[in-house]
JSON list of C-alpha atoms in Angstrom, two decimals:
[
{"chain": "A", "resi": 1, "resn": "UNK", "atom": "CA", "xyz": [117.10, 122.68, 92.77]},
{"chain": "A", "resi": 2, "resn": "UNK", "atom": "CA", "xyz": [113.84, 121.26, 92.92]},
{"chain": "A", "resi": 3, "resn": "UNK", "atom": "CA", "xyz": [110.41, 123.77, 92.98]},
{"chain": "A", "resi": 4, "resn": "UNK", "atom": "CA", "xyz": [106.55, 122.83, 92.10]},
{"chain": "A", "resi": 5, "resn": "UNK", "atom": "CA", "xyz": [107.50, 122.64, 88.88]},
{"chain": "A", "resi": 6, "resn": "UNK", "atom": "CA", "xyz": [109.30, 119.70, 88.91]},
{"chain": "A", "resi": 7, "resn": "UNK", "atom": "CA", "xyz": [107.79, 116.71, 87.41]},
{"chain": "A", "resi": 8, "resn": "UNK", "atom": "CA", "xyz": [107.99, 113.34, 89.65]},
{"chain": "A", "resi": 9, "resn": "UNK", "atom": "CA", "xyz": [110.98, 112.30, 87.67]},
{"chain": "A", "resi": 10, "resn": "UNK", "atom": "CA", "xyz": [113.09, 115.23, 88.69]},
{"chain": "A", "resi": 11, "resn": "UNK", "atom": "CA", "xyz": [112.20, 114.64, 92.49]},
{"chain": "A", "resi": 12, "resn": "UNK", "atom": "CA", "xyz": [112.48, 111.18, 92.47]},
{"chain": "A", "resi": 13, "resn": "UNK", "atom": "CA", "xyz": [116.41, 111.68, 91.09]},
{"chain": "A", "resi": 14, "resn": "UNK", "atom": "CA", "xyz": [116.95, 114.71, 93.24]},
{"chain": "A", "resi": 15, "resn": "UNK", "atom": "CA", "xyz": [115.92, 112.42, 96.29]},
{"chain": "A", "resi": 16, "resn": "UNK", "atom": "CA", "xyz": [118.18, 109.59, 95.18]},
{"chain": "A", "resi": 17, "resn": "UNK", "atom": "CA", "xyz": [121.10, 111.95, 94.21]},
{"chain": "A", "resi": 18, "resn": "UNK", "atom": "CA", "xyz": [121.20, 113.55, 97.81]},
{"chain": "A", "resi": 19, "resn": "UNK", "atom": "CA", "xyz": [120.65, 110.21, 99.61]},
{"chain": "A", "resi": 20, "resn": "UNK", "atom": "CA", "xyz": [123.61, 109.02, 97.47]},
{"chain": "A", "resi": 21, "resn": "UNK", "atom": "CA", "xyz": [125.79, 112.06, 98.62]},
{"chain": "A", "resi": 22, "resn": "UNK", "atom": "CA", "xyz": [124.93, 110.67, 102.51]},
{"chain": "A", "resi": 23, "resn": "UNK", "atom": "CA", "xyz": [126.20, 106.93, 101.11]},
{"chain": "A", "resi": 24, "resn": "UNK", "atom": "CA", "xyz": [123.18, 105.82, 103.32]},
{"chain": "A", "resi": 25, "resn": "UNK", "atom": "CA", "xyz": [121.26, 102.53, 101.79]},
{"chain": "A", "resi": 26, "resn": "UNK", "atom": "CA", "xyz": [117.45, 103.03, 101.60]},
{"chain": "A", "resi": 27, "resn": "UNK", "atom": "CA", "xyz": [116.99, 101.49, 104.93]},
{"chain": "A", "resi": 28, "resn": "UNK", "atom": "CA", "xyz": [119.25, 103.87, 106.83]},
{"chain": "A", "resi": 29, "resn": "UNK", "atom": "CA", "xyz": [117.76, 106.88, 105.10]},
{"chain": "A", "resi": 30, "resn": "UNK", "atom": "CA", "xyz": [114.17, 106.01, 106.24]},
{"chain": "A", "resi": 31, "resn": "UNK", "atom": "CA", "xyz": [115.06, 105.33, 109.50]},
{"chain": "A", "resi": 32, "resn": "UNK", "atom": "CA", "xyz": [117.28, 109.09, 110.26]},
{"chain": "A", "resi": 33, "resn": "UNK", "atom": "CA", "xyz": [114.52, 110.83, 108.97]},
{"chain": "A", "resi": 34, "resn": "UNK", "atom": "CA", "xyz": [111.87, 108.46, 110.75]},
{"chain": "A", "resi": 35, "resn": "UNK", "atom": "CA", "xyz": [110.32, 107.98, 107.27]},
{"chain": "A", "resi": 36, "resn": "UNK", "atom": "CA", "xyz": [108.55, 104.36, 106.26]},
{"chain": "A", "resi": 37, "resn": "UNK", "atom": "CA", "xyz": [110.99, 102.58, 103.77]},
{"chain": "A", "resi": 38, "resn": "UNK", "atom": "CA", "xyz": [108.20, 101.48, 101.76]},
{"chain": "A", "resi": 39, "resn": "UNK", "atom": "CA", "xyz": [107.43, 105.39, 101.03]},
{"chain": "A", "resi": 40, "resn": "UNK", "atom": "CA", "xyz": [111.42, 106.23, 100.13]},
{"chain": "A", "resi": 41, "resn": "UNK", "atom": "CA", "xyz": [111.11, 103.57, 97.81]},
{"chain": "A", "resi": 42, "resn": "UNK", "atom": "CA", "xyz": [108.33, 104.79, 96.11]},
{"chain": "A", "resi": 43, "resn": "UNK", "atom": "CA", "xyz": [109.77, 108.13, 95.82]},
{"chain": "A", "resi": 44, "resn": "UNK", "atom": "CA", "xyz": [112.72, 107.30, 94.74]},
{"chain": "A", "resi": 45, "resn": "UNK", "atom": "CA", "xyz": [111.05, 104.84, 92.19]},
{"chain": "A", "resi": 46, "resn": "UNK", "atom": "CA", "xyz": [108.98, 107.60, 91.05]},
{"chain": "A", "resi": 47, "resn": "UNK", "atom": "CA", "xyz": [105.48, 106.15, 91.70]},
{"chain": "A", "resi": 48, "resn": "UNK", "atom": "CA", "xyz": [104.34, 108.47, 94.38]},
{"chain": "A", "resi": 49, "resn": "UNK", "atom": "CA", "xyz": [105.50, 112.24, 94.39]},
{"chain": "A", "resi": 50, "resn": "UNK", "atom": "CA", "xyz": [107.35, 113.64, 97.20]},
{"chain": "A", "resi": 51, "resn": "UNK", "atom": "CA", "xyz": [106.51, 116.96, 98.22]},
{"chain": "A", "resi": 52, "resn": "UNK", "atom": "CA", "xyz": [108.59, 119.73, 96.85]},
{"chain": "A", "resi": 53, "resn": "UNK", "atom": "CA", "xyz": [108.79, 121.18, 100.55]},
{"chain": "A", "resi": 54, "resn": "UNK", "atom": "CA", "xyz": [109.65, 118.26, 102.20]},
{"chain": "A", "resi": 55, "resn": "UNK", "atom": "CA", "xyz": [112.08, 117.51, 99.44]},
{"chain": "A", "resi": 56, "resn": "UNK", "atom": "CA", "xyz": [113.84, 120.87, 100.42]},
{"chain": "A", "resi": 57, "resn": "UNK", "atom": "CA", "xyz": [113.29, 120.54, 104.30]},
{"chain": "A", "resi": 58, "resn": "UNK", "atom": "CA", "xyz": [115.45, 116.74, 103.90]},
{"chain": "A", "resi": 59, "resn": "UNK", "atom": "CA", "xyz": [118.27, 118.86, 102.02]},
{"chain": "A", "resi": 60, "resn": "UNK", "atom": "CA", "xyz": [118.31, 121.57, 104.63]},
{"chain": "A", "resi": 61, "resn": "UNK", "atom": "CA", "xyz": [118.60, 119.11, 107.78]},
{"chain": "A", "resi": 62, "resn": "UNK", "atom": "CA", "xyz": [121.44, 117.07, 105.77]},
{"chain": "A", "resi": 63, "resn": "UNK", "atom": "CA", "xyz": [122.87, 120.28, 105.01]},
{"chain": "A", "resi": 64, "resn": "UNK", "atom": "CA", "xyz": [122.72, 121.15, 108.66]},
{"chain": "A", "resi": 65, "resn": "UNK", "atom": "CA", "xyz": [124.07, 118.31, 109.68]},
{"chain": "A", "resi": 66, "resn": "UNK", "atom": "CA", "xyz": [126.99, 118.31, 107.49]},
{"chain": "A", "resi": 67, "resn": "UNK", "atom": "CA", "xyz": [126.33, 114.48, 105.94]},
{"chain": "A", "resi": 68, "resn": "UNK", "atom": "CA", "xyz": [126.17, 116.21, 102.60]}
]
C-alpha cells in the first residue's frame, strides 16, 4: 500500500505492478483510464510523481472492475 509517504520510487513500482496484474501495455492503460500515455510513462519511469490519491482511486476502479 502506497500513502504520502511513499517516495516516487515506491509509486512508480506500485503503478507498474498493478498495471502488470491488468496485463494491459502502457497504451491500453492510458487510454481505460483516459490518461495521456506520455504521463503513465513518466510515472511509471519515475520522473514525475503520481499522486498518492489518484494512485489509490486507479486501484479501487480496477478493483471494482474485477481486472485485478
Amino acid at each position: 500500500m502506497v500513502d504520502r509517504n511513499s517516495t516516487t520510487e515506491e509509486l512508480a513500482a506500485y503503478l507498474y505492478e498493478l498495471r502488470s496484474k491488468t496485463s494491459m501495455n502502457r497504451r491500453e492503460f492510458a487510454e481505460y483510464f483516459g490518461i495521456p500515455l506520455r504521463t503513465v510513462e513518466e510515472w511509471e519511469a519515475g520522473r514525475r510523481r503520481i499522486q498518492d490519491y489518484l494512485l489509490r482511486l486507479i486501484e479501487y476502479k480496477l478493483r471494482m472492475e474485477n481486472l485485478i
